[in-house]
C-alpha atoms as a printed R data frame, in Angstrom:
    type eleno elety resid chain resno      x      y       z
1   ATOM     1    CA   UNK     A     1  0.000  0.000   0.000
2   ATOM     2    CA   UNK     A     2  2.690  2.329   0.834
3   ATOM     3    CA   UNK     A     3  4.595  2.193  -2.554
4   ATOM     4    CA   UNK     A     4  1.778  2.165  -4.374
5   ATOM     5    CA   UNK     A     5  1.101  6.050  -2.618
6   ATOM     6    CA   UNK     A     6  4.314  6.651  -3.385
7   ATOM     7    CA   UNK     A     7  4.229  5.481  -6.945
8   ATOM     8    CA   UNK     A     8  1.313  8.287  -7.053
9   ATOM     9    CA   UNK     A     9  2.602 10.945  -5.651
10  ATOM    10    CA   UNK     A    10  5.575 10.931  -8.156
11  ATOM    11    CA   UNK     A    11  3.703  9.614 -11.431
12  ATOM    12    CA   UNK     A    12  3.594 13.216 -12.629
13  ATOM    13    CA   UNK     A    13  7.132 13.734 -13.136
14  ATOM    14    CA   UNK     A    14  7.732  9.865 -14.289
15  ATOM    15    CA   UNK     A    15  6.931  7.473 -16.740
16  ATOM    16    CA   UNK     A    16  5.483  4.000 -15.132
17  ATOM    17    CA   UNK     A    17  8.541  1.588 -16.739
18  ATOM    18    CA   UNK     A    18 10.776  4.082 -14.659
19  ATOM    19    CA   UNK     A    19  8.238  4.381 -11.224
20  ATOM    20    CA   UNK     A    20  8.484  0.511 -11.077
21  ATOM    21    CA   UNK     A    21 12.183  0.435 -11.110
22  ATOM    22    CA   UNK     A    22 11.980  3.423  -8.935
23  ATOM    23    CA   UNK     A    23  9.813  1.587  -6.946
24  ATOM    24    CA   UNK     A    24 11.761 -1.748  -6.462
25  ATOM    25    CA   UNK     A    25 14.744  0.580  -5.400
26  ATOM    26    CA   UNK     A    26 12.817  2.345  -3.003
27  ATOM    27    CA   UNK     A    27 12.045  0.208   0.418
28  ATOM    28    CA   UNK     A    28  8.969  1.193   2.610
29  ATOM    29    CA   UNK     A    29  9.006  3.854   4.976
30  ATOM    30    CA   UNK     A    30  6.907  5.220   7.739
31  ATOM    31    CA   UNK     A    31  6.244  8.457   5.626
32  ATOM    32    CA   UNK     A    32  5.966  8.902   2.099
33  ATOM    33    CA   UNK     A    33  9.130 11.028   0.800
34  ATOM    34    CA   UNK     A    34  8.380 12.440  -2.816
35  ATOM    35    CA   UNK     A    35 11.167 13.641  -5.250
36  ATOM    36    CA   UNK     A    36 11.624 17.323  -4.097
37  ATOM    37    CA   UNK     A    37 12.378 15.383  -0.297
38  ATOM    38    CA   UNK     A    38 14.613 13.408  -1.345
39  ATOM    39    CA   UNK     A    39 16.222 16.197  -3.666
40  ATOM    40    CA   UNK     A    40 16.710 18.553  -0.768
41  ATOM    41    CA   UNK     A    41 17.627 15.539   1.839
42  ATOM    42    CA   UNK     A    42 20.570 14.771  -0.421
43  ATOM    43    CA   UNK     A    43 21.587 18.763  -1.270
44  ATOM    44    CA   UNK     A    44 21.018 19.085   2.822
45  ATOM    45    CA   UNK     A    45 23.330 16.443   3.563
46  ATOM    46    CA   UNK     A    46 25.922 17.776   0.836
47  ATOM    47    CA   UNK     A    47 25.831 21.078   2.641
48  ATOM    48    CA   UNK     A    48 26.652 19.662   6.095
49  ATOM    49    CA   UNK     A    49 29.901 17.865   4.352
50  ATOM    50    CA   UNK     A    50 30.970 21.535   3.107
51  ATOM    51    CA   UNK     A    51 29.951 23.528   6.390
52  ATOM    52    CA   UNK     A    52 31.436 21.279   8.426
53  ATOM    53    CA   UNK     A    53 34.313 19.717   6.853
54  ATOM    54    CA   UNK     A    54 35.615 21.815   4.018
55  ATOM    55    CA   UNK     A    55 35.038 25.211   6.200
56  ATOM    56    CA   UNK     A    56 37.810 23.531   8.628
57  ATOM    57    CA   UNK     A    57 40.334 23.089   5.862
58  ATOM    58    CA   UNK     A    58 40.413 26.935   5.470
59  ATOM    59    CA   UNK     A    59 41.788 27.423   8.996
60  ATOM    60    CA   UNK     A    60 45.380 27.843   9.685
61  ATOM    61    CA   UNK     A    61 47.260 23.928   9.843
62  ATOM    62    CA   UNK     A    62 43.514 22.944   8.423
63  ATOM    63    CA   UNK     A    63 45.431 20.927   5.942
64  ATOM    64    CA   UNK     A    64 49.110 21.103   8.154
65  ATOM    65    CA   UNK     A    65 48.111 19.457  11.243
66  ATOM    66    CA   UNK     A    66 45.586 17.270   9.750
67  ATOM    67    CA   UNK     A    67 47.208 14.252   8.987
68  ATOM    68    CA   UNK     A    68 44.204 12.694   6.501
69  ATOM    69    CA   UNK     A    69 44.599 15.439   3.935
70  ATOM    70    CA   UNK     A    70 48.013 16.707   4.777
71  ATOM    71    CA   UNK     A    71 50.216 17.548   1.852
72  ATOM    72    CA   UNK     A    72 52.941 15.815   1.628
73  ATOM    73    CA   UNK     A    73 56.207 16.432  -0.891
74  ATOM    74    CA   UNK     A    74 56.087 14.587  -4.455
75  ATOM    75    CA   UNK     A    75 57.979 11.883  -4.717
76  ATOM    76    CA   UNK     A    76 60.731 13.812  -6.857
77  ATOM    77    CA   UNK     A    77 61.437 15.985  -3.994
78  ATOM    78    CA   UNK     A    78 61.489 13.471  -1.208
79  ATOM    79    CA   UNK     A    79 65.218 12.674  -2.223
80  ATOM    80    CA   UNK     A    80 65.856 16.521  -1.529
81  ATOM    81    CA   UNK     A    81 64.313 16.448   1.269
82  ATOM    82    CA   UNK     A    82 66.550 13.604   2.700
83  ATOM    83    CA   UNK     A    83 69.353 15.172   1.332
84  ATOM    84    CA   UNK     A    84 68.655 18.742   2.991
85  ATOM    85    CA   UNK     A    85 67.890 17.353   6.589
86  ATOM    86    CA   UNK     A    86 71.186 14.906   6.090
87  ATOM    87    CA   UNK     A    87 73.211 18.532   5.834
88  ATOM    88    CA   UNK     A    88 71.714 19.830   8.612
89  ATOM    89    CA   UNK     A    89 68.841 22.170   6.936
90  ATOM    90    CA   UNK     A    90 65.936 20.445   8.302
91  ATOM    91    CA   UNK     A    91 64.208 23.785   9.645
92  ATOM    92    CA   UNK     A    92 64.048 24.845   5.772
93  ATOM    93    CA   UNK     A    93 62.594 21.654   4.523
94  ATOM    94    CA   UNK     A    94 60.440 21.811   7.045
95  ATOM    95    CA   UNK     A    95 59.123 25.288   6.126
96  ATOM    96    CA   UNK     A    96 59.458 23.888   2.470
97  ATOM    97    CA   UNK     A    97 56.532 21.384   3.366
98  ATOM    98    CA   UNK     A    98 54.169 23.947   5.522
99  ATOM    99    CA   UNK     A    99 54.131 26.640   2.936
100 ATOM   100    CA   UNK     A   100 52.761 24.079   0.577
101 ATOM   101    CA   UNK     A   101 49.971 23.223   2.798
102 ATOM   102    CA   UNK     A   102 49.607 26.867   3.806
103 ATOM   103    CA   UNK     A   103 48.718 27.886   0.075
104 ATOM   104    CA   UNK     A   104 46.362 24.662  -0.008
105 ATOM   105    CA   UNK     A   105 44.778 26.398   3.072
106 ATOM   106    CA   UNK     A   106 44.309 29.597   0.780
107 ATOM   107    CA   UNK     A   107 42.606 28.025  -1.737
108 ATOM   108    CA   UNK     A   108 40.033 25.984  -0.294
109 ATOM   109    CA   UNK     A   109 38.635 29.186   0.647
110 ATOM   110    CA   UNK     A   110 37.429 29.326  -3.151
111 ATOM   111    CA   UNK     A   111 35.611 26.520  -3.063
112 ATOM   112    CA   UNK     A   112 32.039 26.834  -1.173
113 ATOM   113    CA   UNK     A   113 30.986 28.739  -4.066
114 ATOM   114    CA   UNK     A   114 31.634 26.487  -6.434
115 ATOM   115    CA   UNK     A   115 30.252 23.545  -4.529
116 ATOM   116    CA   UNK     A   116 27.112 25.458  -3.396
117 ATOM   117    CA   UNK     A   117 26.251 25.810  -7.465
118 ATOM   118    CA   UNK     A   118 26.809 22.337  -8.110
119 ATOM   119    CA   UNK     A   119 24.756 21.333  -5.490
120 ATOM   120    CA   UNK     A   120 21.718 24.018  -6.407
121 ATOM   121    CA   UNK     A   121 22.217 22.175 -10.404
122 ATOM   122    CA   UNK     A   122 21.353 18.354  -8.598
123 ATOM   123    CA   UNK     A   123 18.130 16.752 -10.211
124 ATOM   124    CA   UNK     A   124 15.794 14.230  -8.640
125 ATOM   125    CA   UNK     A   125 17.502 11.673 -11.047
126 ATOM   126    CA   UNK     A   126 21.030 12.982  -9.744
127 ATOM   127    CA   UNK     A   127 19.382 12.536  -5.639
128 ATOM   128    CA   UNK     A   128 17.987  9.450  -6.300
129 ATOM   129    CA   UNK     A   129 21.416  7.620  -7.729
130 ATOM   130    CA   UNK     A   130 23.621  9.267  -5.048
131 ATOM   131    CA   UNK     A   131 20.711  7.567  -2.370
132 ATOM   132    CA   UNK     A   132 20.992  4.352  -3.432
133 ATOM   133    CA   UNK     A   133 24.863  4.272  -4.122
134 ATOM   134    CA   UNK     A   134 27.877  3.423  -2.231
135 ATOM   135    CA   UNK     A   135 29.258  5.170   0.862
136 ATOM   136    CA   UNK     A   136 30.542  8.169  -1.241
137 ATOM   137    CA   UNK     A   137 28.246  8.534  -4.188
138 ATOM   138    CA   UNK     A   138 27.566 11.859  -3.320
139 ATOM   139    CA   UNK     A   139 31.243 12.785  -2.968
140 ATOM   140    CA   UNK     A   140 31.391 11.502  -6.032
141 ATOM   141    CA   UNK     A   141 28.910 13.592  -7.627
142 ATOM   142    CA   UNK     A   142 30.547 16.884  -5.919
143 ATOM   143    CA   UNK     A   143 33.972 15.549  -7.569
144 ATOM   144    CA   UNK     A   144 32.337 14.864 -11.273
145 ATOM   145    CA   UNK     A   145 30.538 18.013 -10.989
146 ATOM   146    CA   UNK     A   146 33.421 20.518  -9.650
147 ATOM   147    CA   UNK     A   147 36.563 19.365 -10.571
148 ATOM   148    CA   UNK     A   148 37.597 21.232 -13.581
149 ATOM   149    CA   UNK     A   149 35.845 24.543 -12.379
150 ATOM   150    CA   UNK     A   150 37.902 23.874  -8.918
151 ATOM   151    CA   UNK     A   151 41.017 23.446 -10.409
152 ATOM   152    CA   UNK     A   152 40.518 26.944 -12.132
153 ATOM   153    CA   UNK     A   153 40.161 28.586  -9.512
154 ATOM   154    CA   UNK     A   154 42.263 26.550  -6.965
155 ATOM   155    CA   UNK     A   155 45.837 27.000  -9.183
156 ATOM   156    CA   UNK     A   156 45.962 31.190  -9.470
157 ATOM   157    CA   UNK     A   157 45.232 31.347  -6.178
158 ATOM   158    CA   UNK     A   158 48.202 28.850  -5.113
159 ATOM   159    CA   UNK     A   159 50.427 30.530  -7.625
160 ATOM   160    CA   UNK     A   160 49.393 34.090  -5.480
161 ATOM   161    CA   UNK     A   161 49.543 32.324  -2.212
162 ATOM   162    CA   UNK     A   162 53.152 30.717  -2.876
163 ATOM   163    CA   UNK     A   163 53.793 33.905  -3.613
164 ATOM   164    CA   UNK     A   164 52.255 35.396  -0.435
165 ATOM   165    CA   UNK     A   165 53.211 32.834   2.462
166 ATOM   166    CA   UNK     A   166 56.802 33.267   0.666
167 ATOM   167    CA   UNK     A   167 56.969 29.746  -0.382
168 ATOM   168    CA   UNK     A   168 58.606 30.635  -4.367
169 ATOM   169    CA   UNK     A   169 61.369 32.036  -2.153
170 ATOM   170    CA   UNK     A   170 61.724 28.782   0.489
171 ATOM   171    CA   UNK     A   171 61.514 26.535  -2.570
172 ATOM   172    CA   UNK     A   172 64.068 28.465  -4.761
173 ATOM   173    CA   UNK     A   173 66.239 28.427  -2.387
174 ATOM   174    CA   UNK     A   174 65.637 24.308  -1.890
175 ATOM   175    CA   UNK     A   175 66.267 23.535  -5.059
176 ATOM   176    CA   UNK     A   176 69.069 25.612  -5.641
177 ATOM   177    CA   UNK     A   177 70.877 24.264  -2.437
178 ATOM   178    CA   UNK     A   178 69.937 20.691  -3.835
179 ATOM   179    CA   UNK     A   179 71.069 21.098  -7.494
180 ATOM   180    CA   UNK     A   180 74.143 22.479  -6.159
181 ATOM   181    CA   UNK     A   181 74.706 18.749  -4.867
182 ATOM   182    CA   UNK     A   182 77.416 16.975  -6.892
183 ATOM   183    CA   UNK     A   183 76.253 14.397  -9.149
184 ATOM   184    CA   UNK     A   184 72.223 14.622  -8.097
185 ATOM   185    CA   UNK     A   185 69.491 14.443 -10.380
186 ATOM   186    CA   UNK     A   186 68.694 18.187 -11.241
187 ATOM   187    CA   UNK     A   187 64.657 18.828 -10.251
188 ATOM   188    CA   UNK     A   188 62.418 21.694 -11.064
189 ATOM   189    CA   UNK     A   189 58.850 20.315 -10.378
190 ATOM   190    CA   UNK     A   190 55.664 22.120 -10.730
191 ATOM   191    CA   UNK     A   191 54.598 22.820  -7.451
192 ATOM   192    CA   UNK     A   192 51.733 24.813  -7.955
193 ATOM   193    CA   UNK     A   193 50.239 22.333 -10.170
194 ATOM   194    CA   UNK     A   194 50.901 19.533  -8.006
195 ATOM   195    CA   UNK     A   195 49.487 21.850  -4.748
196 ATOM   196    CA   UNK     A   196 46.473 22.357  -6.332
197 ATOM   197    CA   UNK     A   197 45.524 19.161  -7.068
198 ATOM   198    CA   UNK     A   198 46.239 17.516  -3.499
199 ATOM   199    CA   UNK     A   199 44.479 20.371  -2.077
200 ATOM   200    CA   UNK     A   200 41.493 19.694  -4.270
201 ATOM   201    CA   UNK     A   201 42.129 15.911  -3.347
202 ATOM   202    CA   UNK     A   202 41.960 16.740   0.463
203 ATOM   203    CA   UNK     A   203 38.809 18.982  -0.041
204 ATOM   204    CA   UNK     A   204 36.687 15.678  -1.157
205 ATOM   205    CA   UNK     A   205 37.912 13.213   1.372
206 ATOM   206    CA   UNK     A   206 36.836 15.717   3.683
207 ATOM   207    CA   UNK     A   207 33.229 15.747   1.957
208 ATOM   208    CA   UNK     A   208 33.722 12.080   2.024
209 ATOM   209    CA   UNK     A   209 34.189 12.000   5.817
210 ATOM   210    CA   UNK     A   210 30.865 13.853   6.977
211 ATOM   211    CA   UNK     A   211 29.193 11.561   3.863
212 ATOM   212    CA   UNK     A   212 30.062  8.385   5.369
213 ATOM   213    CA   UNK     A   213 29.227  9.475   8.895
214 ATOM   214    CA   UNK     A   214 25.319 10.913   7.302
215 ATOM   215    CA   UNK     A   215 25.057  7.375   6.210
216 ATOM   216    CA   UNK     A   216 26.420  5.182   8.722
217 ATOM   217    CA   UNK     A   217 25.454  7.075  12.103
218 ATOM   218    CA   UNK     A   218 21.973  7.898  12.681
219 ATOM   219    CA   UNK     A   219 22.977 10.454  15.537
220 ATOM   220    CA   UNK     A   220 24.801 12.672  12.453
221 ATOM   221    CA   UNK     A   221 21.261 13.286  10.848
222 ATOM   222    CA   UNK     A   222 20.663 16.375  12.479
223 ATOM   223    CA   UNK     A   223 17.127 16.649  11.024
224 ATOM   224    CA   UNK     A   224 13.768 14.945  10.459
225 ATOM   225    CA   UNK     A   225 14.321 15.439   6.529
226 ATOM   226    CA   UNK     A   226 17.907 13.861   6.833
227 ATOM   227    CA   UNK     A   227 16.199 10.897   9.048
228 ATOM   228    CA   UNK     A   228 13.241 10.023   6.525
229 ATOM   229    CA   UNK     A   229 15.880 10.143   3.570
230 ATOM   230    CA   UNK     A   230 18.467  8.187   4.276
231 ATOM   231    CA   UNK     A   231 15.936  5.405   6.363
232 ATOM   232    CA   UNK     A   232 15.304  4.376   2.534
233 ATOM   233    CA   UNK     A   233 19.248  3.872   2.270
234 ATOM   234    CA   UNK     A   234 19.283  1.603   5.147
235 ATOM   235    CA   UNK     A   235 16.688 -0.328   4.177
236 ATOM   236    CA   UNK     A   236 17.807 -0.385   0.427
């Protein structure tokens, strides 16, 4: 009786083949969710990931002291950074490593915007997929939906905070010290394309983290919309 009200309640914006799949998906509940409620349940719980988790990657050692999304040197450099801290300059690799995360912390600051739009542009079909997917389907969407648009924005201002936070002149100095090494590789790596993409790497493991915690802990759905949506996921 209960799917067939909700099969009703939604045929206006669906064909029947799809309301019967829809249907099967969908197990009973003790209230009858249509789309817009599960729309909004899904764009509410998206919002928590970014207000709570994201926001805290903006704060100084957000990224630093956080050892799930700290950045951490590229493999090229790690051989200079053994090298420096074996002649005694392990205070300037050590400032070599914060200033990247410190421009990381910069940029993140860019991105509510960008994730607030993508999150306005979901569609019931969009809701409906991330509901019934895996642990970090709506991560997922968020990543899909962001990433080149992110990356746009995320690189100029790592290029301005390297800039800022002094970090051209730590790492300048670096790799000139290093290349000066007898008989080493020479490196010049591209740091702020390599920054930006760990920070934007960081930013949806965070997402990720309040995503899984929506889904798996009932005490993290902090409302009665988040409760009724996400009682179909458990009983999917």
């Amino acid at each position: 009786m209960k799917k067939t009200i909700l099969l009703l309640c939604a045929f206006t914006f669906f064909g029947c083949a799809e309301m019967q799949q829809i249907a099967a998906q969908l197990p009973q509940t003790s209230g009858v969710l249509g789309n817009v409620d599960i729309a909004n349940g899904l764009k509410e719980a998206l919002n928590n990931g970014i207000d709570k988790q994201v926001s805290k990657l903006t704060k100084t050692d957000g990224f630093f002291k956080n050892e799930a999304v700290k950045i951490v040197l590229p493999d090229e450099l790690k051989m200079v950074d053994s090298r420096l801290r074996a002649m005694g300059l392990s205070s300037l690799a050590d400032e070599g490593l914060k200033v990247l995360n410190r421009a990381a912390e910069d940029a993140v600051k860019e991105a509510t915007p960008i994730f607030v739009d993508a999150v306005k542009q979901m569609t019931f079909n969009d809701a409906k997929n991330i509901l019934m997917g895996n642990q970090t389907a709506a991560t997922s969407y968020l990543q899909n939906s962001t990433s080149t648009a992110l990356y746009a924005k995320f690189n100029p201002v790592i290029k301005n905070s390297f800039n800022k936070v002094g970090a051209d002149k730590i790492w300048k100095e670096i790799i000139t010290k290093y290349n000066s090494i007898p008989l080493v590789k020479k490196v010049n790596p591209d740091l702020t394309d390599y920054t930006t993409k760990e920070a934007m790497e960081g930013v949806f493991k965070m997402i990720a983290v309040e995503e899984k915690e929506i889904r798996t802990n009932l005490s993290a759905r902090s409302s009665d919309l988040l409760k009724k949506v996400f009682a179909m996921q458990d009983r999917k």
